[in-house]
mmCIF file of C-alpha atoms in Angstrom:
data_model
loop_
_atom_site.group_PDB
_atom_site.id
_atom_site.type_symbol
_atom_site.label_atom_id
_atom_site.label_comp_id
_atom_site.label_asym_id
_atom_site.label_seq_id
_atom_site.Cartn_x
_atom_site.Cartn_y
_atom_site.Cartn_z
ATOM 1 C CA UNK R 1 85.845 79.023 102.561
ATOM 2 C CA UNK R 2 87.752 80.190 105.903
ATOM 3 C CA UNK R 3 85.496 82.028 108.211
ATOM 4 C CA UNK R 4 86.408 85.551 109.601
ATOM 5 C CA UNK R 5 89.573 85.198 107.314
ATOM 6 C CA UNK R 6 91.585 88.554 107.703
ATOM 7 C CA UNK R 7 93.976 89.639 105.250
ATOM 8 C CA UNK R 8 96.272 92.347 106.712
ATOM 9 C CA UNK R 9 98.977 94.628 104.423
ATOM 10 C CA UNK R 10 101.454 96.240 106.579
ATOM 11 C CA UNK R 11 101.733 99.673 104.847
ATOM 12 C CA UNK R 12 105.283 100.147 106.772
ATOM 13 C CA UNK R 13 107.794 98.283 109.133
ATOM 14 C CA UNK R 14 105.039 97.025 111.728
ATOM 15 C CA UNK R 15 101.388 96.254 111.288
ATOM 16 C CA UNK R 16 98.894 99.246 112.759
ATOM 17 C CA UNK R 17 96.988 97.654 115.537
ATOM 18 C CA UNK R 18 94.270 100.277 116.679
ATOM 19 C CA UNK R 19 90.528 99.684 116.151
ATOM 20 C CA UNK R 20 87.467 101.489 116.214
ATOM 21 C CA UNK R 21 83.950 99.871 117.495
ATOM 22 C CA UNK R 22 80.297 100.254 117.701
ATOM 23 C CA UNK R 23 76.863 99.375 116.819
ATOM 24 C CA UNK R 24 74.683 100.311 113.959
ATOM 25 C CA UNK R 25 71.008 100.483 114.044
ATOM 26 C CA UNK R 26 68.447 101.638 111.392
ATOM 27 C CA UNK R 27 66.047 104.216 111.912
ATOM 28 C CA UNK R 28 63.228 102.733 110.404
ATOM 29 C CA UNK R 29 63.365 99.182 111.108
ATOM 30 C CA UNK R 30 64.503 96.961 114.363
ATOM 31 C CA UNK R 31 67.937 95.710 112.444
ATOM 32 C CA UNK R 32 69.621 96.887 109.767
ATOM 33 C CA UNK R 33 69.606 95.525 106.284
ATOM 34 C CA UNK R 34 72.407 93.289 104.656
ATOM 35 C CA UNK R 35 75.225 94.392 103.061
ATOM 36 C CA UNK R 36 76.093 96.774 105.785
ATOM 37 C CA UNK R 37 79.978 98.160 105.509
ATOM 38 C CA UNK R 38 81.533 100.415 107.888
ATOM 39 C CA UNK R 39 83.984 102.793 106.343
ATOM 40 C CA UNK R 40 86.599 105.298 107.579
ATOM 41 C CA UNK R 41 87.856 107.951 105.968
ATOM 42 C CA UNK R 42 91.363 109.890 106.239
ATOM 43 C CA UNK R 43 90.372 113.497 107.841
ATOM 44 C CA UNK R 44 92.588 116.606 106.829
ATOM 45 C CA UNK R 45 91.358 119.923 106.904
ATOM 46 C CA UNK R 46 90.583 120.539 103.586
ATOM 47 C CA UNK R 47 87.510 117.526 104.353
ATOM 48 C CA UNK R 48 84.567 117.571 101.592
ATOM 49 C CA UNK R 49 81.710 115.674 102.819
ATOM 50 C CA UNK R 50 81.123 114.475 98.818
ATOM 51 C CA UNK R 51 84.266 112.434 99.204
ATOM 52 C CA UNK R 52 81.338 109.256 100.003
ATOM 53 C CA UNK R 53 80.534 109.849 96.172
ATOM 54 C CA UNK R 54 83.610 110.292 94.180
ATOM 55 C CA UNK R 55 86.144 107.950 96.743
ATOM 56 C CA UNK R 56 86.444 104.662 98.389
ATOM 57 C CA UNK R 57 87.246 104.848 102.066
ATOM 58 C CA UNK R 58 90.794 104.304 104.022
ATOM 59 C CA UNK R 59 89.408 101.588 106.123
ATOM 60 C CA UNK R 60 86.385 99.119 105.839
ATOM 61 C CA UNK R 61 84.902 97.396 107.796
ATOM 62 C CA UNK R 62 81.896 94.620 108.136
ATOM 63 C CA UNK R 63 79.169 93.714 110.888
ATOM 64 C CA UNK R 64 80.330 91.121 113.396
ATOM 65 C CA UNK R 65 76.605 90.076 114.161
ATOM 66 C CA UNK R 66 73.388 92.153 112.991
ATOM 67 C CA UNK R 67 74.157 94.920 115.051
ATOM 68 C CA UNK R 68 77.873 95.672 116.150
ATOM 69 C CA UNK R 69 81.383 96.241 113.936
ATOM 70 C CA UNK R 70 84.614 96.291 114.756
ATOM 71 C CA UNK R 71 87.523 97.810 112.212
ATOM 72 C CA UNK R 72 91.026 96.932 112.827
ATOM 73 C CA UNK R 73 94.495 97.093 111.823
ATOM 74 C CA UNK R 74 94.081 100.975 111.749
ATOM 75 C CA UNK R 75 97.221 103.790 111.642
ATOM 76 C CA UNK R 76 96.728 106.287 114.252
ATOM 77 C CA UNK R 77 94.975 109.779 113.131
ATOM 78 C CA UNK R 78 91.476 111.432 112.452
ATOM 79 C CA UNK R 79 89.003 110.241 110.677
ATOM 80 C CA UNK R 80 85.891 110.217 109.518
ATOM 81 C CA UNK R 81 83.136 107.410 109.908
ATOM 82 C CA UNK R 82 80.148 106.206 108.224
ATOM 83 C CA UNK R 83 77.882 103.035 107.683
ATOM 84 C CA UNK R 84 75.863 102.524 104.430
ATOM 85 C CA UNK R 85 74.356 99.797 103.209
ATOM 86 C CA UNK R 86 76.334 99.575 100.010
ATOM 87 C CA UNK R 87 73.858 97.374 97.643
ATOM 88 C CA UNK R 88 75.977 97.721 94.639
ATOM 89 C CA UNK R 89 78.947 96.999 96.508
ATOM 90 C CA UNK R 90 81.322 99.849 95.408
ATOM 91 C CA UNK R 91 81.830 101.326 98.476
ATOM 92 C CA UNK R 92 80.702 104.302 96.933
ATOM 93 C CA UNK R 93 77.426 106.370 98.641
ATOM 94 C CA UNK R 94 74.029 106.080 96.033
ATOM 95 C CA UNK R 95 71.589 108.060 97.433
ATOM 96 C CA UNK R 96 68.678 106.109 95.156
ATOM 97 C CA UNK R 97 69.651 102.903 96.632
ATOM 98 C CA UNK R 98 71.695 103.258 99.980
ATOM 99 C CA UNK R 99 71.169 104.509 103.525
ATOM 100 C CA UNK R 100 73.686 105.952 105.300
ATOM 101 C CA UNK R 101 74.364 106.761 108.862
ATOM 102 C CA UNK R 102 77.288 109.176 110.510
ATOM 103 C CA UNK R 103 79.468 109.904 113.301
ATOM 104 C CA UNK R 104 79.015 113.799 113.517
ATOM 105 C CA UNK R 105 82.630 114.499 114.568
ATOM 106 C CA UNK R 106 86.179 113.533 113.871
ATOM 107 C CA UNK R 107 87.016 110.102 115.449
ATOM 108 C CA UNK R 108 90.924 110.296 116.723
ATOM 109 C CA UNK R 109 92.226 107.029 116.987
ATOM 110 C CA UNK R 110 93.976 104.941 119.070
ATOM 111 C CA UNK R 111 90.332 105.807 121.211
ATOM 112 C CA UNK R 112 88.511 102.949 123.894
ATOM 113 C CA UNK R 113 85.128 104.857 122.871
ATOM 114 C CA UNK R 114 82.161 102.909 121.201
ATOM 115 C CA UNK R 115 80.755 104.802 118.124
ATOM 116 C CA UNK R 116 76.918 104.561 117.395
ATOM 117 C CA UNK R 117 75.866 104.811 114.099
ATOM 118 C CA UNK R 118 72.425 105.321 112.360
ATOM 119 C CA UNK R 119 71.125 104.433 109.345
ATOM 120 C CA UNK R 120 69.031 106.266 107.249
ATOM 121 C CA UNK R 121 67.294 106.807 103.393
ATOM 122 C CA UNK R 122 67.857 109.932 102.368
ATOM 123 C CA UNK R 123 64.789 112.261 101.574
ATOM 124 C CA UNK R 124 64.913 112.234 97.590
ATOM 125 C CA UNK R 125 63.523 115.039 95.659
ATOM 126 C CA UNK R 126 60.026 114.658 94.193
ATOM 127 C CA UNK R 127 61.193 114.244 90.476
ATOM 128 C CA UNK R 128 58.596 112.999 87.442
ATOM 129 C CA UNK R 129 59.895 111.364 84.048
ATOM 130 C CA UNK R 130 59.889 112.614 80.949
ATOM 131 C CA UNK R 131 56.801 111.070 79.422
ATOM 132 C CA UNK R 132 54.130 108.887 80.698
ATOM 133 C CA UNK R 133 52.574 106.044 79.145
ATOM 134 C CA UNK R 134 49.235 105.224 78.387
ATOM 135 C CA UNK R 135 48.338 101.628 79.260
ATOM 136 C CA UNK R 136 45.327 101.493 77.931
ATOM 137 C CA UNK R 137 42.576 103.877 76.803
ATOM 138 C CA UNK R 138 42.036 106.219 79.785
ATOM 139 C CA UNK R 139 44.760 105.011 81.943
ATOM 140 C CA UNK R 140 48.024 106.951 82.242
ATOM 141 C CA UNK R 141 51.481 105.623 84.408
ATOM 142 C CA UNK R 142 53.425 108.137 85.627
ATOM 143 C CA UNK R 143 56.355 106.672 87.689
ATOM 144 C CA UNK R 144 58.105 108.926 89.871
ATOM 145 C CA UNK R 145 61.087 109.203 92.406
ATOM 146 C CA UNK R 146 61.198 110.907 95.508
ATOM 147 C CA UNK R 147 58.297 111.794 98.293
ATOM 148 C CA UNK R 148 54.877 112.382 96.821
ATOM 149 C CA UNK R 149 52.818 113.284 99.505
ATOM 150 C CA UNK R 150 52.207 116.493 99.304
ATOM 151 C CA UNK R 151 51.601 115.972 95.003
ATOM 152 C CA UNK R 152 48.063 117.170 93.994
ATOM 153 C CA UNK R 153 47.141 116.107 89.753
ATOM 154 C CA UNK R 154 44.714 118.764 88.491
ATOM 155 C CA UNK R 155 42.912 118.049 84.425
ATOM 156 C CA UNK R 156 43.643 121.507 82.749
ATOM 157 C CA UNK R 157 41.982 120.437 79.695
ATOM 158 C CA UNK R 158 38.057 121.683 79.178
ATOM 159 C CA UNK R 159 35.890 118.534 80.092
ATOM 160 C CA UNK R 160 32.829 117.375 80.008
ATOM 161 C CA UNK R 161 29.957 117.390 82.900
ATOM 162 C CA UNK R 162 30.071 113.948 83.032
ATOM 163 C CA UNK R 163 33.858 113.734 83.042
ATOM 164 C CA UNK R 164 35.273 111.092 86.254
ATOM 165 C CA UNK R 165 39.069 110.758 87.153
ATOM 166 C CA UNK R 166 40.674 109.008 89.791
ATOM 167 C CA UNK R 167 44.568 108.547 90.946
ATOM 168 C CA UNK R 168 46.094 106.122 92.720
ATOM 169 C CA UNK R 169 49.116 105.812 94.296
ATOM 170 C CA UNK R 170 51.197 102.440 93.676
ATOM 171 C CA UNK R 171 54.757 102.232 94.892
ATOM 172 C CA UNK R 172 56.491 105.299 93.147
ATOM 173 C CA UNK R 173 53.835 104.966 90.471
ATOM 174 C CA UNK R 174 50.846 106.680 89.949
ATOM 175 C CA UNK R 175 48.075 105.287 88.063
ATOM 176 C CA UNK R 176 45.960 108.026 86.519
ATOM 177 C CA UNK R 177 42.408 106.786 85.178
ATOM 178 C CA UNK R 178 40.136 109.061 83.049
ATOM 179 C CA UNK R 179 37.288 107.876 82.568
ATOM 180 C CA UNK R 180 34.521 108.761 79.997
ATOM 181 C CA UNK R 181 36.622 110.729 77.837
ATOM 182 C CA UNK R 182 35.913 113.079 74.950
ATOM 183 C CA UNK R 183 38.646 114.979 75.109
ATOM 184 C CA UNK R 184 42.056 114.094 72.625
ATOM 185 C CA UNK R 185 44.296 115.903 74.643
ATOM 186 C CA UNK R 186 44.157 116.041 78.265
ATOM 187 C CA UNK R 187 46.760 118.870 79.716
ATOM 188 C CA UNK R 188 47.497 117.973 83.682
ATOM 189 C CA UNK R 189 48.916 120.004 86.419
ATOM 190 C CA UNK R 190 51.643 118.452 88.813
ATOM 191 C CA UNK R 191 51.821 120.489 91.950
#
């Protein structure tokens, strides 16, 4: 296996030579994850920011070290630029699975300037499934996507005085236990 092998196309008489640089950080952790690809995009004015979903970029590019990239062999022009960490390696954004950091502007190459970007997870919608499952008598799974903080589980159902229930949250699952029951159908409240 060749090391920092480059494989350049010429897409006309002479091979583009501009670049564009930075570093990439993470906001959440001190370096970023693996997988971390640095992608331009071709700007024109008709631009939709949901290109990262439905396209593949113009140019890619990979980390040098843990921190800084480096994209070559570029045409002059505007474009747009992004880092994601692209887990199922389509180049393609998936808000479930990838961060994603921006430049907020239009980079203009040929340009000497060093562009910072910052990763991020996207805040996800609080979204329950369809149906839960009972694991055993009395306790319920409910898995979940999204942020759940604010989430409050009320029993609508008539119970008993000596009725006991208890949640608990386990990485985007929630484990609901009812105790003591005497009730066949329990009705409950997501809000």
């Amino acid at each position: 296996m060749l090391e920092n092998f480059k494989y350049v196309v010429s897409t006309g008489d002479y091979i583009d030579s501009l670049s564009v640089k930075g570093f990439v950080k993470d906001a959440l952790l001190l370096k970023p994850d693996k997988n971390i690809v640095v992608m331009l995009y071709k700007y024109e004015e008709n631009f939709n920011d949901s290109v990262v979903f439905k396209e593949r970029p113009s140019y890619v590019g990979a980390m040098l070290d843990s921190v800084n990239y480096e994209i070559t062999n570029i045409r002059d022009g505007k474009y747009v630029l992004l880092a994601m960490n692209d887990n199922n390696k389509n180049l393609k954004y998936n808000p479930k699975d990838d961060k994603i950091g921006f430049y907020n502007g239009v980079v203009e190459a040929p340009t000497d300037l060093s562009y910072p970007l910052v990763l991020f997870p996207e805040d996800k919608p609080f979204k329950l499934p369809a149906k839960p499952s009972e694991i055993s008598k009395g306790l319920i799974y409910f898995g979940y996507e999204g942020n759940a903080d604010s989430l409050k589980i009320d029993v609508l159902s008539e119970k008993n005085a000596d009725f006991r229930s208890h949640h608990e949250w386990i990485s985007n699952r929630i484990l609901l236990n009812i105790g003591l029951i005497t009730i066949i159908k329990t009705a409950f409240s997501f809000r």
